[in-house]
Coordinates of C-alpha atoms in Angstrom, one line a residue:
M51 CA 0.0 0.0 0.0
K52 CA 3.0 2.3 0.4
N53 CA 3.9 2.1 -3.3
P54 CA 3.9 5.4 -5.2
L55 CA 2.2 5.6 -8.5
D56 CA 3.8 3.6 -11.3
P57 CA 2.9 5.5 -14.5
A58 CA 4.4 2.8 -16.8
A59 CA 2.4 0.0 -15.3
L60 CA -0.8 2.1 -15.2
N61 CA -0.4 3.1 -18.8
A62 CA 0.2 -0.5 -19.8
A63 CA -2.9 -1.6 -17.8
V64 CA -5.1 1.0 -19.5
E65 CA -3.9 0.0 -23.0
N66 CA -4.5 -3.7 -22.1
V67 CA -8.2 -3.0 -21.4
H68 CA -8.4 -1.3 -24.8
R69 CA -6.6 -4.2 -26.5
A70 CA -9.0 -6.7 -24.8
G71 CA -11.9 -5.1 -26.7
M72 CA -13.0 -1.9 -24.9
P73 CA -13.4 0.8 -27.5
G74 CA -12.2 3.5 -25.1
L75 CA -11.5 4.2 -21.5
F76 CA -10.0 6.8 -19.3
A77 CA -8.9 7.0 -15.7
E78 CA -7.3 9.0 -12.9
V79 CA -5.4 7.6 -9.9
R80 CA -4.1 9.6 -7.0
H81 CA -1.7 8.7 -4.2
G82 CA -1.2 11.6 -1.8
D83 CA -0.1 14.5 -4.0
Q84 CA 0.8 12.4 -7.0
V85 CA -1.8 12.3 -9.8
W86 CA -1.8 10.1 -12.9
R87 CA -4.3 10.4 -15.7
A88 CA -4.5 8.5 -19.0
A89 CA -6.9 7.4 -21.7
A90 CA -6.8 4.7 -24.4
G91 CA -8.8 4.0 -27.5
A92 CA -11.6 5.8 -29.4
A93 CA -14.4 8.0 -28.2
D94 CA -16.0 7.5 -31.7
V95 CA -15.2 4.2 -33.4
A96 CA -16.5 5.5 -36.7
T97 CA -14.1 8.5 -36.9
G98 CA -11.3 7.3 -34.7
R99 CA -11.6 10.4 -32.4
P100 CA -9.6 9.5 -29.3
V101 CA -10.8 9.5 -25.8
T102 CA -9.2 11.9 -23.4
A103 CA -8.8 11.8 -19.6
D104 CA -10.8 15.0 -19.1
M105 CA -14.0 13.8 -20.9
R106 CA -17.4 14.2 -19.2
H107 CA -19.2 10.8 -18.8
R108 CA -22.4 9.3 -17.6
V109 CA -21.5 7.6 -14.4
G110 CA -24.7 5.7 -13.6
S111 CA -25.3 4.6 -10.0
I112 CA -22.4 6.5 -8.7
T113 CA -25.2 9.1 -8.5
K114 CA -26.5 7.2 -5.5
T115 CA -23.7 8.4 -3.3
F116 CA -24.5 12.0 -4.2
T117 CA -28.2 11.4 -3.5
A118 CA -27.5 9.6 -0.2
A119 CA -25.2 12.4 0.9
A120 CA -28.0 14.9 0.2
V121 CA -30.4 12.9 2.3
L122 CA -27.9 12.6 5.2
Q123 CA -27.5 16.4 5.1
Q124 CA -31.2 16.7 5.7
V125 CA -31.0 14.2 8.5
E126 CA -28.4 16.5 10.1
T127 CA -30.9 19.4 10.0
G128 CA -33.7 17.3 11.5
R129 CA -35.9 17.4 8.4
I130 CA -35.5 13.7 7.8
A131 CA -35.0 10.8 10.4
L132 CA -33.3 7.6 9.1
D133 CA -35.6 5.2 11.0
T134 CA -38.9 7.0 10.3
P135 CA -41.3 5.2 7.9
I136 CA -41.3 6.5 4.4
G137 CA -45.2 6.5 4.6
R138 CA -45.0 9.4 7.1
Y139 CA -43.3 11.5 4.4
L140 CA -44.8 10.1 1.1
P141 CA -48.0 8.3 2.0
K142 CA -49.4 8.4 -1.6
L143 CA -46.3 6.8 -3.1
V144 CA -45.9 4.1 -0.5
P145 CA -49.3 3.6 1.1
G146 CA -50.6 1.2 3.8
E147 CA -48.6 -1.3 5.8
R148 CA -45.6 -1.1 3.6
G149 CA -45.3 2.6 4.0
D150 CA -45.4 2.1 7.8
A151 CA -42.8 -0.7 7.6
I152 CA -40.2 0.7 5.1
T153 CA -37.9 3.3 6.7
V154 CA -35.7 5.9 5.1
R155 CA -32.6 3.8 6.0
M156 CA -34.1 0.7 4.2
L157 CA -34.4 2.7 1.1
L158 CA -30.8 3.9 1.3
N159 CA -29.4 0.5 2.0
H160 CA -31.7 -1.5 -0.4
T161 CA -33.4 -3.5 2.3
S162 CA -36.9 -2.1 1.6
G163 CA -38.1 -5.1 -0.3
L164 CA -39.3 -2.9 -3.1
A165 CA -38.7 -4.4 -6.6
E166 CA -36.8 -2.8 -9.4
Y167 CA -39.1 -0.9 -11.8
L168 CA -36.9 -1.2 -14.9
P169 CA -38.3 -4.6 -16.2
Y170 CA -41.7 -2.9 -16.0
A171 CA -40.7 0.3 -17.7
Y172 CA -38.8 -1.5 -20.5
P173 CA -41.1 -4.3 -21.9
S174 CA -38.2 -6.1 -23.6
L175 CA -36.5 -6.5 -20.2
K176 CA -39.5 -8.0 -18.5
A177 CA -37.9 -11.4 -18.0
F178 CA -34.9 -9.8 -16.1
P179 CA -33.0 -11.3 -14.3
V180 CA -33.4 -14.1 -16.9
L181 CA -31.0 -12.5 -19.4
A182 CA -31.5 -15.0 -22.3
D183 CA -35.3 -14.0 -22.4
T184 CA -34.6 -10.3 -22.5
G185 CA -33.9 -8.2 -25.6
P186 CA -32.6 -4.7 -26.4
Q187 CA -35.7 -3.4 -28.4
S188 CA -37.0 -1.2 -25.5
L189 CA -33.7 0.7 -25.3
D190 CA -34.4 2.2 -28.7
D191 CA -38.1 2.7 -28.0
H192 CA -37.4 4.8 -24.9
R193 CA -34.4 6.9 -26.1
F194 CA -36.4 10.1 -25.9
T195 CA -39.2 9.0 -23.5
R196 CA -39.7 11.4 -20.6
F197 CA -40.7 9.3 -17.7
H198 CA -42.3 10.8 -14.6
P199 CA -40.7 9.5 -11.3
A200 CA -44.1 8.8 -9.8
E201 CA -45.0 6.4 -12.6
L202 CA -41.7 4.6 -12.2
I203 CA -42.0 4.4 -8.5
E204 CA -45.6 3.1 -8.9
M205 CA -44.3 0.2 -11.1
G206 CA -41.8 -0.8 -8.4
V207 CA -44.3 -0.5 -5.6
A208 CA -46.9 -2.5 -7.4
A209 CA -44.5 -5.2 -8.4
P210 CA -44.2 -8.4 -6.2
A211 CA -42.0 -7.6 -3.2
V212 CA -38.5 -9.0 -3.4
G213 CA -38.1 -9.2 0.4
A214 CA -39.6 -8.2 3.7
P215 CA -38.8 -4.6 4.8
G216 CA -35.6 -4.7 6.7
G217 CA -34.8 -8.3 5.7
T218 CA -31.3 -9.3 4.6
P219 CA -29.9 -9.8 2.1
G220 CA -31.5 -6.8 0.6
V221 CA -32.0 -6.5 -3.1
Y222 CA -30.6 -3.6 -5.1
S223 CA -33.4 -1.5 -6.6
N224 CA -33.5 1.9 -8.3
T225 CA -37.0 2.3 -7.0
N226 CA -35.5 3.1 -3.6
Y227 CA -33.5 6.0 -4.8
L228 CA -36.3 7.5 -6.9
L229 CA -38.3 7.5 -3.6
L230 CA -35.4 9.2 -1.8
A231 CA -35.4 11.9 -4.6
Q232 CA -39.0 12.5 -3.9
L233 CA -38.4 12.7 -0.2
L234 CA -35.7 15.4 -0.8
E235 CA -38.3 17.3 -2.8
Q236 CA -40.8 17.0 0.0
V237 CA -38.6 18.3 2.8
T238 CA -36.6 21.0 0.8
A239 CA -39.5 22.4 -1.3
T240 CA -37.2 22.3 -4.4
T241 CA -36.4 19.6 -6.9
A242 CA -34.1 16.8 -5.9
E243 CA -31.8 17.9 -8.7
R244 CA -31.5 21.4 -7.4
C245 CA -31.0 20.2 -3.8
I246 CA -28.2 17.7 -4.8
T247 CA -26.6 20.3 -7.1
R248 CA -26.6 23.1 -4.4
N249 CA -25.8 21.0 -1.3
V250 CA -23.4 18.4 -2.8
I251 CA -22.1 19.2 -6.2
E252 CA -21.5 22.9 -5.5
R253 CA -20.3 22.2 -2.0
A254 CA -17.6 20.0 -3.4
A255 CA -16.8 22.6 -6.1
L256 CA -17.3 20.0 -8.9
R257 CA -17.2 22.2 -12.0
A258 CA -17.8 19.4 -14.6
T259 CA -20.5 17.5 -12.7
E260 CA -24.3 17.8 -13.3
L261 CA -27.6 16.1 -13.2
P262 CA -28.8 16.6 -16.8
D263 CA -32.2 17.8 -17.9
E264 CA -31.7 17.1 -21.6
P265 CA -30.6 14.0 -23.6
N266 CA -27.3 15.4 -24.8
I267 CA -24.0 15.5 -22.9
D268 CA -22.5 19.0 -23.0
G269 CA -18.7 19.4 -23.5
P270 CA -16.1 16.8 -24.6
H271 CA -17.5 13.3 -24.2
S272 CA -17.4 9.9 -25.7
R273 CA -20.1 8.0 -27.6
L274 CA -21.5 5.2 -25.4
Y275 CA -21.7 1.7 -27.0
E276 CA -24.2 -0.9 -25.7
K277 CA -23.9 -4.6 -26.7
W278 CA -26.7 -6.1 -24.4
F279 CA -24.8 -9.4 -24.0
G280 CA -24.1 -9.7 -27.6
M281 CA -27.7 -9.1 -28.8
I282 CA -26.7 -5.7 -30.3
D283 CA -24.0 -6.3 -32.9
P284 CA -22.4 -4.0 -33.8
P285 CA -22.8 -2.1 -30.5
R286 CA -25.2 0.8 -30.7
D287 CA -24.5 4.4 -29.5
Y288 CA -26.7 5.5 -26.7
S289 CA -24.8 8.7 -25.7
V290 CA -27.8 10.8 -26.6
Y291 CA -30.5 9.5 -24.2
D292 CA -33.3 11.0 -22.0
M293 CA -32.1 10.1 -18.5
S294 CA -35.5 10.4 -16.7
W295 CA -35.6 6.6 -16.7
V296 CA -33.2 6.8 -13.7
G297 CA -33.2 10.5 -12.6
P298 CA -31.3 11.1 -9.4
S299 CA -30.8 7.4 -9.0
A300 CA -28.2 7.1 -11.8
S301 CA -28.2 10.0 -14.3
L302 CA -25.2 12.0 -13.1
I303 CA -22.6 13.3 -15.7
S304 CA -19.1 13.8 -14.2
T305 CA -15.4 13.4 -14.9
V306 CA -12.8 11.0 -13.3
T307 CA -11.1 14.0 -11.7
D308 CA -14.4 15.3 -10.1
L309 CA -15.3 11.8 -8.9
N310 CA -11.9 11.4 -7.0
H311 CA -12.3 14.9 -5.6
F312 CA -15.9 14.2 -4.4
Y313 CA -15.1 10.9 -2.7
G314 CA -12.0 12.3 -1.1
M315 CA -14.0 15.1 0.5
L316 CA -16.8 12.7 1.5
L317 CA -14.5 10.3 3.3
A318 CA -12.8 13.3 5.0
G319 CA -16.1 14.3 6.5
E320 CA -16.4 17.4 4.4
I321 CA -19.7 16.7 2.6
V322 CA -21.6 15.1 5.5
S323 CA -20.6 15.1 9.2
P324 CA -18.4 12.4 10.6
S325 CA -21.4 10.8 12.3
S326 CA -23.3 10.8 9.1
L327 CA -20.4 9.3 7.3
A328 CA -20.3 6.5 10.0
Q329 CA -23.9 5.8 9.2
M330 CA -23.2 5.6 5.4
Q331 CA -20.4 3.0 6.2
R332 CA -22.7 0.8 8.2
T333 CA -23.3 -2.1 5.9
V334 CA -25.7 -5.0 5.3
P335 CA -25.6 -7.8 2.7
V336 CA -27.4 -6.8 -0.5
V337 CA -27.8 -8.8 -3.8
S338 CA -26.6 -6.6 -6.6
Q339 CA -28.1 -6.4 -10.1
E340 CA -25.4 -8.8 -11.2
G341 CA -26.7 -11.3 -8.7
K342 CA -23.7 -11.1 -6.4
T343 CA -24.1 -10.5 -2.7
I344 CA -22.1 -7.4 -1.6
D345 CA -21.9 -5.3 1.6
Y346 CA -23.8 -2.0 1.1
G347 CA -24.1 1.0 3.3
L348 CA -26.1 4.1 2.7
G349 CA -25.3 4.9 -1.0
L350 CA -21.7 3.8 -0.4
H351 CA -20.1 0.4 -0.2
P352 CA -16.7 -1.1 0.6
M353 CA -14.7 -2.9 -2.2
E354 CA -12.1 -5.3 -1.0
G355 CA -9.2 -5.6 -3.4
P356 CA -6.5 -8.3 -3.7
G357 CA -4.5 -6.6 -0.9
P358 CA -4.8 -5.0 2.5
G359 CA -7.1 -2.1 3.2
A360 CA -10.7 -1.3 2.4
F361 CA -11.7 1.0 -0.4
W362 CA -15.1 2.8 -0.3
G363 CA -17.0 4.0 -3.4
H364 CA -19.5 2.9 -6.0
G365 CA -19.8 1.7 -9.5
G366 CA -22.4 2.6 -12.1
T367 CA -23.7 1.7 -15.6
V368 CA -26.1 3.3 -18.1
W369 CA -26.9 2.1 -21.6
G370 CA -23.4 2.0 -23.1
G371 CA -21.4 3.6 -20.4
G372 CA -19.9 2.6 -17.1
A373 CA -17.7 4.0 -14.3
L374 CA -16.1 2.9 -11.0
A375 CA -14.8 5.1 -8.2
M376 CA -12.8 3.9 -5.2
T377 CA -11.1 5.7 -2.4
R378 CA -9.0 4.1 0.3
A379 CA -10.5 4.6 3.8
D380 CA -7.7 7.0 4.8
G381 CA -8.3 9.0 1.5
K382 CA -4.7 8.7 0.4
R383 CA -5.2 6.4 -2.6
Q384 CA -8.0 7.0 -5.2
M385 CA -9.0 5.5 -8.5
S386 CA -11.8 6.5 -10.9
V387 CA -12.2 4.7 -14.3
A388 CA -14.7 5.3 -17.1
V389 CA -15.5 3.0 -20.0
N390 CA -17.5 3.5 -23.1
M391 CA -19.1 0.1 -23.7
Q392 CA -21.4 -2.1 -21.5
R393 CA -22.6 -5.7 -21.3
W394 CA -19.8 -7.0 -23.5
N395 CA -20.2 -10.5 -22.2
R396 CA -22.1 -12.9 -24.4
L397 CA -24.4 -15.4 -22.8
G398 CA -23.4 -19.1 -22.5
S399 CA -25.6 -22.1 -22.9
S400 CA -26.6 -21.7 -19.2
G401 CA -27.9 -18.2 -19.9
K402 CA -25.1 -16.7 -17.7
P403 CA -22.7 -14.0 -19.0
Q404 CA -19.5 -15.7 -20.1
P405 CA -15.9 -14.5 -19.1
H406 CA -14.4 -12.0 -21.5
P407 CA -10.8 -10.7 -21.7
I408 CA -12.0 -7.2 -20.8
D409 CA -13.0 -8.5 -17.3
D410 CA -9.5 -9.8 -16.6
A411 CA -7.9 -6.6 -18.0
L412 CA -10.1 -4.3 -15.9
A413 CA -9.3 -6.4 -12.8
A414 CA -5.6 -6.0 -13.6
L415 CA -6.0 -2.3 -14.0
Y416 CA -7.8 -2.0 -10.6
R417 CA -5.0 -4.0 -8.9
V418 CA -2.3 -1.6 -10.3
A419 CA -4.4 1.4 -9.5
M420 CA -5.2 0.4 -5.9
Y421 CA -1.9 -1.1 -4.9
G422 CA 0.8 0.3 -7.1

């Protein structure tokens, strides 16, 4: 863990991810005052335009850390209580016994038992998590659909429960975070986007980070290539997309530099109080969208690498794009990586995603980035 940055090893690791089949990627790693940034591959495979390390990027569910931080700030003011039932705040959205049983904390750590709404909003994904019976058609159909959060929440609340409120392991669900966005609106009398922008993004002085309100990404950015487990061939560009399908659950646009800066401040107790950060770091077992059981806190989770020390952060995907941000618990080592293709693994005869060279190359990059 004491190793300084090794630029040659990091450069080679990034190039290896590109050679393994990733169209383009870019990253920033920090160790104390040392900073390394690099990019490899194309931002546009048709023109060969290269990716650069300063590009803005859709970072998916990394947004959840920002939303959770905004909620914890309201907990500090007394406007929200973590263990108060959501039905007290939003009785129309989560009515009856479930509204009385599901607390704010359960939404934050995905133990509410509320189902994921996406298979209901996207008809061709209805069979999820049975991937072999899904298809990508809905991704095109909804490119410019403007969803209202209440209709998406209603889909998740009306769907069969995936667990009892407070039960573990929890099940990861975007429904939880759309409800938290509505809770922020209820207690702050402004939109969740404005609340998160003012209290989290601007507080951290993140100049290239925003919650978008239009389908385009402003500024330098990459195209985003979706393969949907080999069912889209060649991969399709979804960089222009109405992000109301996830809103303050997963729509954030940022840069690898801004992500490292944000997580560094968060873990230093500069975005929420140290006691709030301690709440964010209290974990429970949760089944991720990939079907793996992970430890999950309040919009933040630990990632154990192949070496000593815990890293805290979050990953995220959208159609075509992905990102991962990790910061060591002491804040001295940080990594943020962005990739411009998603769901590159084809399905095997069992219907499960098959290993791909990109997976091994990314794992190798993470090892070099985290441990030198």
